[in-house]
Short mmCIF file of C-alpha atoms and ligand atoms in Angstrom, two decimals:
data_model
loop_
_atom_site.label_atom_id
_atom_site.label_comp_id
_atom_site.label_asym_id
_atom_site.label_seq_id
_atom_site.Cartn_x
_atom_site.Cartn_y
_atom_site.Cartn_z
CA MET A 1 99.31 188.94 90.14
CA ALA A 2 101.52 189.15 87.02
CA GLU A 3 104.95 187.65 87.61
CA SER A 4 107.65 190.35 87.57
CA THR A 5 110.51 190.07 85.05
CA LYS A 6 112.75 192.25 87.21
CA THR A 7 115.91 190.63 88.56
CA ALA A 8 118.66 191.46 91.07
CA THR A 9 122.18 190.66 89.93
CA LEU A 10 124.52 189.23 92.55
CA SER A 11 128.20 188.96 91.61
CA PHE A 12 130.83 187.37 93.82
CA GLU A 13 133.92 185.18 93.40
CA GLY A 14 133.59 185.24 89.61
CA LYS A 15 129.92 184.19 89.72
CA THR A 16 127.00 186.32 88.55
CA LEU A 17 123.48 185.30 89.54
CA ASP A 18 120.24 186.92 88.38
CA LEU A 19 117.74 186.54 91.22
CA PRO A 20 114.04 187.15 90.43
CA ILE A 21 112.40 190.17 92.06
CA ARG A 22 108.74 189.79 93.04
CA THR A 23 106.55 192.85 93.36
CA PRO A 24 103.84 192.75 96.06
CA THR A 25 100.51 194.56 95.99
CA ALA A 26 101.86 196.66 98.87
CA GLY A 27 105.24 197.02 100.58
CA PRO A 28 108.80 196.61 99.32
CA ASP A 29 109.82 194.32 96.46
CA VAL A 30 111.31 190.99 97.51
CA ILE A 31 114.34 189.26 96.00
CA ASP A 32 113.57 185.55 95.69
CA ILE A 33 116.73 183.79 96.98
CA SER A 34 115.20 180.30 97.13
CA LYS A 35 117.64 179.10 94.42
CA LEU A 36 120.66 181.00 95.79
CA TYR A 37 122.30 178.05 97.56
CA ALA A 38 121.70 175.66 94.63
CA GLN A 39 123.06 178.15 92.08
CA GLY A 40 125.63 180.05 94.15
CA GLY A 41 126.61 177.72 97.00
CA VAL A 42 126.04 180.41 99.63
CA PHE A 43 123.42 181.19 102.29
CA THR A 44 122.06 184.58 103.27
CA HIS A 45 122.39 185.52 106.94
CA ASP A 46 119.67 187.49 108.72
CA PRO A 47 119.25 186.66 112.45
CA GLY A 48 115.94 188.10 113.66
CA TYR A 49 114.72 188.23 110.05
CA THR A 50 115.10 192.02 109.91
CA SER A 51 115.25 191.96 106.07
CA THR A 52 113.65 188.61 105.30
CA SER A 53 110.24 187.72 103.90
CA SER A 54 109.36 184.26 105.22
CA CYS A 55 106.17 183.66 103.24
CA GLU A 56 103.57 185.05 100.87
CA SER A 57 100.37 186.16 102.59
CA LYS A 58 97.13 187.99 101.75
CA ILE A 59 95.85 188.51 105.28
CA THR A 60 97.46 191.54 106.96
CA PHE A 61 99.72 194.35 105.78
CA ILE A 62 101.61 196.88 107.92
CA ASP A 63 103.13 200.08 106.55
CA GLY A 64 105.59 200.83 109.35
CA ASP A 65 106.53 204.27 108.05
CA LYS A 66 102.93 205.45 107.70
CA GLY A 67 101.78 203.66 110.84
CA GLU A 68 99.10 201.82 108.89
CA LEU A 69 97.65 198.35 109.60
CA LEU A 70 95.31 196.69 107.08
CA HIS A 71 93.36 193.46 107.57
CA ARG A 72 92.45 192.14 104.09
CA GLY A 73 92.83 195.80 103.00
CA TYR A 74 90.61 197.35 105.68
CA PRO A 75 92.33 199.87 108.05
CA ILE A 76 92.39 198.82 111.70
CA ASP A 77 90.98 202.15 112.91
CA GLN A 78 87.89 201.70 110.72
CA LEU A 79 87.45 198.10 111.89
CA ALA A 80 87.86 199.13 115.54
CA GLU A 81 85.22 201.85 115.14
CA LYS A 82 82.69 200.19 112.83
CA SER A 83 83.16 196.41 113.12
CA HIS A 84 83.37 193.94 115.99
CA TYR A 85 85.69 191.08 116.86
CA LEU A 86 83.81 188.12 115.39
CA GLU A 87 83.22 190.01 112.15
CA VAL A 88 86.98 190.74 112.01
CA CYS A 89 87.57 187.02 112.67
CA TYR A 90 85.42 186.19 109.65
CA LEU A 91 87.32 188.75 107.55
CA LEU A 92 90.71 187.35 108.56
CA LEU A 93 89.65 183.73 108.05
CA TYR A 94 87.73 184.02 104.77
CA GLY A 95 89.07 187.22 103.17
CA GLU A 96 85.89 189.27 102.83
CA LEU A 97 83.47 191.06 105.14
CA PRO A 98 80.46 188.75 105.70
CA THR A 99 76.89 189.37 104.62
CA ALA A 100 74.39 189.53 107.47
CA ASP A 101 73.48 185.87 106.93
CA GLU A 102 77.12 184.77 106.73
CA LEU A 103 77.90 186.64 109.94
CA GLU A 104 74.92 185.14 111.77
CA ASP A 105 75.96 181.64 110.69
CA PHE A 106 79.60 182.22 111.71
CA GLU A 107 78.67 183.65 115.10
CA SER A 108 76.34 180.72 115.69
CA ARG A 109 79.10 178.22 114.85
CA VAL A 110 81.53 179.92 117.21
CA THR A 111 78.93 180.25 119.98
CA ASN A 112 78.14 176.55 119.81
CA HIS A 113 81.78 175.55 120.29
CA THR A 114 82.56 177.65 123.37
CA MET A 115 82.31 174.82 125.92
CA VAL A 116 85.36 172.63 126.52
CA HIS A 117 85.34 168.86 127.08
CA GLU A 118 84.23 168.41 130.71
CA GLN A 119 87.22 166.20 131.43
CA MET A 120 89.54 169.14 130.70
CA HIS A 121 88.46 170.60 134.03
CA ASN A 122 90.58 167.93 135.73
CA PHE A 123 93.58 168.97 133.64
CA PHE A 124 93.62 172.38 135.33
CA ARG A 125 93.83 170.76 138.75
CA GLY A 126 97.30 169.45 137.94
CA PHE A 127 98.66 173.02 138.06
CA ARG A 128 99.68 174.94 141.18
CA ARG A 129 97.15 177.67 141.99
CA ASP A 130 99.89 180.29 141.61
CA ALA A 131 100.87 179.13 138.11
CA HIS A 132 100.92 182.02 135.62
CA PRO A 133 97.76 181.74 133.48
CA MET A 134 99.96 181.70 130.37
CA ALA A 135 101.63 178.51 131.65
CA THR A 136 98.21 176.96 132.17
CA MET A 137 97.03 178.06 128.73
CA VAL A 138 100.08 176.61 126.97
CA GLY A 139 99.40 173.29 128.68
CA VAL A 140 95.65 173.17 128.25
CA VAL A 141 95.63 174.35 124.61
CA GLY A 142 98.32 171.81 123.76
CA ALA A 143 96.18 169.17 125.50
CA MET A 144 93.28 169.98 123.16
CA SER A 145 95.11 167.63 120.78
CA ALA A 146 94.25 164.85 123.23
CA PHE A 147 90.55 165.73 123.35
CA TYR A 148 89.61 166.75 119.82
CA HIS A 149 91.01 163.95 117.65
CA ASP A 150 88.27 164.49 115.06
CA SER A 151 89.82 167.82 114.00
CA THR A 152 93.54 167.10 113.90
CA ASP A 153 93.90 165.75 110.34
CA ILE A 154 95.22 168.88 108.59
CA SER A 155 94.87 167.28 105.15
CA ASP A 156 91.07 167.38 105.56
CA PRO A 157 89.66 170.88 104.82
CA TRP A 158 86.60 170.14 106.92
CA GLN A 159 88.72 169.18 109.95
CA ARG A 160 90.81 172.33 109.42
CA GLU A 161 87.60 174.37 109.50
CA VAL A 162 86.33 172.65 112.66
CA ALA A 163 89.70 173.05 114.41
CA SER A 164 89.72 176.76 113.48
CA ILE A 165 86.25 177.38 114.91
CA ARG A 166 87.02 175.31 118.02
CA MET A 167 90.15 177.33 118.83
CA ILE A 168 88.52 180.72 118.30
CA ALA A 169 85.53 179.59 120.37
CA LYS A 170 87.33 177.82 123.21
CA LEU A 171 90.31 180.09 123.91
CA PRO A 172 88.19 182.61 125.89
CA THR A 173 86.74 179.73 127.93
CA ILE A 174 90.20 178.29 128.63
CA ALA A 175 91.65 181.73 129.50
CA ALA A 176 88.75 182.42 131.87
CA MET A 177 89.19 178.97 133.44
CA ALA A 178 92.91 179.68 133.92
CA TYR A 179 91.99 182.91 135.70
CA LYS A 180 89.28 181.34 137.86
CA TYR A 181 91.61 178.49 138.80
CA SER A 182 94.33 180.97 139.82
CA ILE A 183 91.96 182.78 142.23
CA GLY A 184 90.35 179.65 143.63
CA GLN A 185 86.90 180.35 142.22
CA PRO A 186 84.69 177.84 140.38
CA PHE A 187 84.70 177.76 136.60
CA VAL A 188 81.84 179.65 134.94
CA TYR A 189 80.33 178.03 131.87
CA PRO A 190 79.90 180.06 128.68
CA ARG A 191 76.39 181.14 127.71
CA ASN A 192 74.90 181.11 124.20
CA ASP A 193 72.67 184.14 124.74
CA ILE A 194 75.40 186.78 125.10
CA ASP A 195 78.11 187.88 122.67
CA TYR A 196 81.74 186.79 122.56
CA ALA A 197 83.29 189.63 124.59
CA ALA A 198 80.47 189.70 127.15
CA ASN A 199 80.77 185.92 127.53
CA PHE A 200 84.47 186.21 128.32
CA LEU A 201 83.87 188.93 130.91
CA ARG A 202 81.10 186.90 132.51
CA MET A 203 83.25 183.74 132.63
CA CYS A 204 85.98 185.77 134.34
CA PHE A 205 83.96 187.86 136.79
CA ALA A 206 80.68 186.03 137.55
CA VAL A 207 80.35 183.87 140.67
CA PRO A 208 77.64 181.28 141.38
CA ALA A 209 76.54 183.16 144.48
CA GLU A 210 74.82 185.95 142.58
CA ASP A 211 73.59 187.07 139.17
CA TYR A 212 76.09 188.89 136.99
CA GLU A 213 75.13 191.42 134.34
CA VAL A 214 77.90 192.37 131.92
CA ASP A 215 78.43 196.14 131.74
CA PRO A 216 77.92 197.04 128.04
CA ILE A 217 80.71 199.63 128.29
CA MET A 218 83.10 196.94 129.48
CA ALA A 219 81.87 194.53 126.79
CA ARG A 220 82.46 197.12 124.04
CA ALA A 221 85.93 197.90 125.42
CA MET A 222 86.75 194.18 125.64
CA ASP A 223 85.57 193.59 122.08
CA ARG A 224 87.67 196.51 120.83
CA ILE A 225 90.77 195.15 122.62
CA PHE A 226 90.15 191.77 120.98
CA THR A 227 89.82 193.48 117.58
CA LEU A 228 93.03 195.48 118.00
CA HIS A 229 95.13 192.40 118.80
CA ALA A 230 93.68 189.99 116.21
CA ASP A 231 96.54 189.69 113.69
CA HIS A 232 99.79 191.40 112.80
CA GLU A 233 101.64 189.89 109.79
CA GLN A 234 104.59 187.59 110.54
CA ASN A 235 105.32 188.59 114.16
CA ALA A 236 107.28 186.21 116.37
CA SER A 237 104.35 184.13 117.61
CA THR A 238 102.70 183.89 114.18
CA SER A 239 106.03 182.84 112.68
CA THR A 240 106.27 180.23 115.45
CA VAL A 241 102.85 178.87 114.53
CA ARG A 242 103.80 178.77 110.83
CA LEU A 243 107.10 176.98 111.51
CA ALA A 244 105.49 174.46 113.86
CA SER A 245 102.66 173.85 111.38
CA SER A 246 105.10 173.33 108.49
CA SER A 247 106.04 169.93 109.97
CA GLY A 248 102.38 168.87 109.77
CA ALA A 249 101.87 169.05 113.54
CA ASN A 250 98.24 169.25 114.65
CA PRO A 251 96.72 172.75 114.92
CA PHE A 252 96.21 172.70 118.68
CA ALA A 253 99.89 171.92 119.32
CA CYS A 254 100.88 174.70 116.90
CA ILE A 255 98.66 177.29 118.58
CA ALA A 256 100.12 176.22 121.96
CA ALA A 257 103.56 176.97 120.50
CA GLY A 258 102.31 180.41 119.47
CA ILE A 259 101.02 181.07 123.00
CA ALA A 260 104.41 180.10 124.43
CA CYS A 261 106.20 182.53 122.12
CA LEU A 262 103.71 185.36 122.76
CA TRP A 263 104.45 185.13 126.50
CA GLY A 264 107.89 186.75 126.16
CA PRO A 265 108.20 190.37 127.46
CA ALA A 266 109.61 191.52 124.11
CA HIS A 267 106.35 190.38 122.47
CA GLY A 268 102.92 189.82 123.99
CA GLY A 269 104.25 189.79 127.55
CA ALA A 270 105.01 193.51 127.15
CA ASN A 271 101.49 194.55 128.20
CA GLN A 272 102.01 193.03 131.65
CA ALA A 273 105.59 194.35 131.85
CA CYS A 274 104.44 197.82 130.74
CA LEU A 275 101.79 198.25 133.44
CA GLU A 276 104.21 196.96 136.06
CA MET A 277 106.77 199.50 134.78
CA LEU A 278 104.22 202.35 134.90
CA ARG A 279 103.35 201.37 138.48
CA GLU A 280 107.06 201.24 139.39
CA ILE A 281 107.50 204.75 137.97
CA GLY A 282 104.50 205.73 140.10
CA THR A 283 104.54 209.50 139.61
CA PRO A 284 105.47 211.78 136.67
CA ASP A 285 108.43 213.27 138.56
CA ARG A 286 110.22 209.89 138.41
CA ILE A 287 109.91 209.59 134.60
CA PRO A 288 113.31 211.22 133.78
CA GLU A 289 115.07 208.54 135.87
CA PHE A 290 113.51 205.79 133.76
CA ILE A 291 114.11 207.61 130.47
CA THR A 292 117.78 207.82 131.44
CA ARG A 293 117.87 204.09 132.21
CA ALA A 294 116.16 203.25 128.89
CA LYS A 295 118.90 205.17 127.04
CA ASP A 296 121.76 203.61 128.99
CA LYS A 297 123.44 200.93 126.89
CA ASP A 298 124.78 199.29 130.06
CA ASP A 299 121.29 199.03 131.57
CA PRO A 300 119.13 196.19 130.19
CA PHE A 301 116.01 198.23 131.08
CA ARG A 302 113.80 199.16 128.15
CA LEU A 303 110.65 201.24 128.09
CA MET A 304 108.04 198.50 127.86
CA GLY A 305 105.26 199.28 125.40
CA PHE A 306 107.69 201.37 123.31
CA GLY A 307 109.36 200.49 120.02
CA HIS A 308 108.53 198.05 117.27
CA ARG A 309 110.37 196.09 114.60
CA VAL A 310 108.06 197.36 111.86
CA TYR A 311 106.39 200.56 113.07
CA LYS A 312 108.72 203.57 112.78
CA ASN A 313 105.71 205.78 113.41
CA PHE A 314 102.79 205.54 115.81
CA ASP A 315 101.33 202.02 116.11
CA PRO A 316 97.78 202.72 114.87
CA ARG A 317 96.48 200.30 117.49
CA ALA A 318 98.09 202.37 120.23
CA LYS A 319 96.22 205.45 118.98
CA VAL A 320 92.87 203.65 119.20
CA MET A 321 93.82 202.11 122.55
CA LYS A 322 94.73 205.55 123.94
CA GLN A 323 91.33 206.92 122.92
CA SER A 324 89.64 203.88 124.44
CA ALA A 325 91.55 204.30 127.69
CA ASP A 326 90.21 207.83 128.05
CA GLU A 327 86.65 206.77 127.13
CA VAL A 328 86.51 203.60 129.27
CA LEU A 329 87.99 205.21 132.37
CA ASP A 330 85.67 208.22 132.00
CA LEU A 331 82.58 206.05 131.44
CA MET A 332 83.58 203.91 134.42
CA GLY A 333 83.86 207.04 136.51
CA ILE A 334 87.60 206.60 137.00
CA HIS A 335 89.07 210.11 136.76
CA ASP A 336 92.69 211.16 137.12
CA ASN A 337 93.93 207.56 136.97
CA PRO A 338 97.55 207.97 138.17
CA THR A 339 98.86 205.22 135.90
CA LEU A 340 97.23 206.81 132.84
CA GLN A 341 98.67 210.19 133.82
CA VAL A 342 102.16 208.65 134.08
CA ALA A 343 101.67 206.90 130.70
CA LYS A 344 100.60 210.11 128.94
CA GLU A 345 103.45 212.13 130.49
CA LEU A 346 105.96 209.36 129.68
CA GLU A 347 104.74 209.31 126.07
CA ARG A 348 105.02 213.12 125.83
CA ILE A 349 108.53 213.23 127.29
CA ALA A 350 109.81 210.24 125.29
CA LEU A 351 108.49 211.59 122.00
CA GLU A 352 110.37 214.87 122.59
CA ASP A 353 113.62 213.09 123.49
CA GLU A 354 116.10 212.83 120.62
CA TYR A 355 117.04 209.23 121.58
CA PHE A 356 113.50 208.06 120.92
CA VAL A 357 113.01 210.40 117.97
CA ASP A 358 116.26 209.30 116.31
CA LYS A 359 115.48 205.59 116.85
CA LYS A 360 111.82 206.13 115.85
CA LEU A 361 110.52 204.58 119.04
CA TYR A 362 106.79 205.14 119.53
CA PRO A 363 104.20 203.62 121.85
CA ASN A 364 103.03 200.24 120.58
CA VAL A 365 99.84 198.25 121.14
CA ASP A 366 100.99 197.23 124.63
CA PHE A 367 101.51 200.74 125.98
CA TYR A 368 97.89 201.61 126.85
CA SER A 369 96.13 198.23 126.78
CA GLY A 370 97.14 197.35 130.33
CA ILE A 371 95.61 200.53 131.72
CA ILE A 372 92.22 199.58 130.29
CA LEU A 373 92.48 195.95 131.38
CA ASP A 374 93.53 197.02 134.88
CA ALA A 375 90.53 199.38 135.08
CA MET A 376 88.28 196.52 133.97
CA GLY A 377 89.45 194.48 136.95
CA PHE A 378 91.97 192.10 135.38
CA PRO A 379 95.23 191.31 137.22
CA THR A 380 98.38 191.96 135.17
CA SER A 381 98.88 188.18 134.86
CA MET A 382 95.76 188.05 132.65
CA PHE A 383 96.94 190.71 130.17
CA THR A 384 98.93 188.37 127.92
CA PRO A 385 96.31 185.58 128.08
CA ILE A 386 93.81 188.15 126.74
CA PHE A 387 96.27 188.99 123.97
CA ALA A 388 96.50 185.25 123.21
CA VAL A 389 92.70 184.92 123.08
CA SER A 390 92.53 187.70 120.53
CA ARG A 391 95.54 186.60 118.47
CA THR A 392 94.23 183.04 118.10
CA VAL A 393 92.25 184.09 115.03
CA GLY A 394 95.40 185.58 113.50
CA TRP A 395 97.42 182.45 114.19
CA VAL A 396 94.61 180.23 112.85
CA SER A 397 94.10 182.35 109.73
CA GLN A 398 97.82 182.34 108.92
CA TRP A 399 97.96 178.59 109.66
CA LYS A 400 95.04 177.89 107.31
CA GLU A 401 96.63 180.05 104.58
CA MET A 402 99.92 178.17 104.86
CA ILE A 403 98.47 174.64 105.13
CA SER A 404 96.25 175.15 102.08
CA ASP A 405 99.23 176.39 99.99
CA PRO A 406 100.24 173.46 97.72
CA THR A 407 103.81 174.81 97.57
CA MET A 408 104.20 174.64 101.37
CA LYS A 409 107.49 173.07 102.53
CA ILE A 410 108.78 172.32 106.01
CA GLY A 411 110.66 175.32 107.39
CA ARG A 412 114.31 174.44 107.90
CA PRO A 413 116.70 177.44 108.16
CA ARG A 414 120.47 176.97 107.73
CA GLN A 415 123.18 178.68 109.81
CA LEU A 416 126.51 180.52 109.90
CA TYR A 417 128.64 177.86 111.66
CA THR A 418 131.62 179.24 113.58
CA GLY A 419 132.29 176.26 115.83
CA HIS A 420 135.14 173.71 115.70
CA THR A 421 135.97 171.99 112.41
CA ARG A 422 136.42 168.17 112.49
CA ARG A 423 138.66 166.90 115.28
CA ASP A 424 139.29 163.43 116.80
CA TYR A 425 138.10 162.16 120.17
CA VAL A 426 140.69 162.37 123.00
CA ASP A 427 140.59 159.75 125.76
CA VAL A 428 140.09 161.20 129.20
CA GLU A 429 143.58 160.17 130.37
CA ASN A 430 145.09 162.23 127.56
CA ARG A 431 143.08 165.49 128.12
C1 SDX B 1 104.44 193.29 120.18
O1 SDX B 1 106.13 191.98 115.73
C2 SDX B 1 104.94 192.39 116.07
O2 SDX B 1 104.13 192.76 115.25
C3 SDX B 1 104.64 192.34 117.55
C4 SDX B 1 103.30 192.89 117.99
C5 SDX B 1 102.15 192.06 117.48
O3 SDX B 1 101.02 192.59 117.40
O4 SDX B 1 102.33 190.84 117.23
O5 SDX B 1 103.16 194.22 117.51
C6 SDX B 1 103.17 192.90 119.50
O6 SDX B 1 105.21 192.43 120.49
C7 SDX B 1 104.74 194.75 120.36
C8 SDX B 1 106.14 195.00 120.99
C9 SDX B 1 106.04 194.77 122.50
N1 SDX B 1 107.37 194.82 123.12
C10 SDX B 1 107.75 195.85 123.90
O7 SDX B 1 107.09 196.87 124.10
C11 SDX B 1 109.10 195.63 124.58
C12 SDX B 1 109.96 196.91 124.44
N2 SDX B 1 110.33 197.06 123.04
C13 SDX B 1 111.47 196.40 122.57
O8 SDX B 1 112.16 195.51 123.29
C14 SDX B 1 111.75 196.52 121.09
O9 SDX B 1 111.39 197.76 120.68
C15 SDX B 1 111.11 195.46 120.23
C16 SDX B 1 111.46 194.10 120.70
C17 SDX B 1 109.64 195.63 120.21
C18 SDX B 1 111.65 195.65 118.80
O10 SDX B 1 112.99 195.37 118.84
P1 SDX B 1 113.89 195.41 117.49
O11 SDX B 1 113.07 195.69 116.31
O12 SDX B 1 114.75 194.21 117.47
O13 SDX B 1 114.71 196.69 117.69
P2 SDX B 1 116.07 196.74 118.47
O14 SDX B 1 115.99 195.95 119.73
O15 SDX B 1 117.16 196.44 117.52
O16 SDX B 1 116.11 198.30 118.88
C19 SDX B 1 116.60 199.24 117.97
C20 SDX B 1 117.27 200.29 118.87
C21 SDX B 1 118.24 199.66 119.86
O17 SDX B 1 119.21 200.66 120.14
P3 SDX B 1 120.68 200.50 119.35
O18 SDX B 1 121.21 199.14 119.72
O19 SDX B 1 120.35 200.63 117.90
O20 SDX B 1 121.49 201.62 119.91
O21 SDX B 1 116.26 200.94 119.68
C22 SDX B 1 116.50 200.66 121.04
C23 SDX B 1 117.43 199.46 121.12
O22 SDX B 1 118.23 199.52 122.29
N3 SDX B 1 115.19 200.33 121.62
C24 SDX B 1 114.77 200.74 122.81
C25 SDX B 1 113.47 200.21 122.94
N4 SDX B 1 113.16 199.50 121.86
C26 SDX B 1 114.24 199.58 121.05
N5 SDX B 1 115.36 201.50 123.77
C27 SDX B 1 114.62 201.73 124.88
N6 SDX B 1 113.36 201.25 125.08
C28 SDX B 1 112.76 200.50 124.13
N7 SDX B 1 111.53 200.05 124.34
#
């Protein structure tokens, strides 16, 4: 990409600085302020990074105004309809759609890494049965550093590749084990003769007492949910993974940090919080009460599954998820699902309300996903772990992109300090 010669002029306190402007292939120009402190002696201040580009990336682009999401240039709605999760993983990791041979090789490599070290089974037993599966996943994924030493040297491209495949392959197994452990059922080993999504469903729902055939409708819905959650630019958990990785920490520890961040209800935890909110609303006649609460500045309540830092239009993933919810419930013979009816009526009312219209608050990826996962038989506590399984490829792809960038530096933000200036210690008898 040709370097831009455009500059932004910043004048203050008798100084004038010309800051380079870089023009992306898509999205707004960025003003490069990396020399601002050295040349001007000042910091910028942007808590929450509402106007800050933290890195250069080629993986995913979101146009929040158009409600468009591109993975390596391909629109998410086309990928959800025509592709499948492991092919999207290949695209995110390597930048291009695979040939048939490349895809077969990639799927074989992932399939042959789905088992976890047998000794990790004991690790689960240290948790209380009622531990949230996200707590278990943070612990177990972080512990992968203690089991897979031969893929923790991030300076070795081959070890980076092995670690990437291991995480994509093993996260479904670990999430399913976290679920089985929480319900007191034995772990179910992955199988090499069924596909990624079907394997996850089987590891979650099969029991040794009888054969289990994965419903192809459920497998297709599961795969589509994985595809829709795979990556999303520099969201909070991806930024966490990038910052943790910038110190050179091993990839397993960095992905564990991403899982911890995703858990929050403002981020990946919103799918669980949203279904619980829809159940609390219960019937369409109670929706106005909750809309009023969501608009009340003195009430911390927010409509879960609504709003987004980037999308100021429909989240394209929510559109696909809404279609899938209708299809999956219909194909599963679940008609007039009360939670889905509340969700659709809540969406209709909110999108006509000037508060939501003025603030450009639309349903996001978490608004409908829980309805599908609930219909598939998952407890709400498994909604965010499923998000984490899917997002692992996004975290790993962004991690690989950053680690292989020769200009990478450790992330170390500065601050606006408003605390005490220097003062001397006072002995306790004089306080
Ligand atoms: C994900 O970043 C990503 O890409 C994330 C994600 C991904 O794939 O990685 O897309 C996944 O995390 C989706 C978001 C899931 N979270 C929720 O559904 C929780 C509910 N939504 C919010 O809390 C909120 O909308 C955020 C956190 C998603 C975005 O918050 P922002 O960008 O910081 O916006 P804000 O809090 O400044 O809100 C702007 C205004 C505020 O009102 P004012 O102070 O300007 O008067 O809109 C209001 C907010 O009060 N607002 C809401 C609201 N979301 C924002 N009011 C009621 N209900 C809501 N849901």
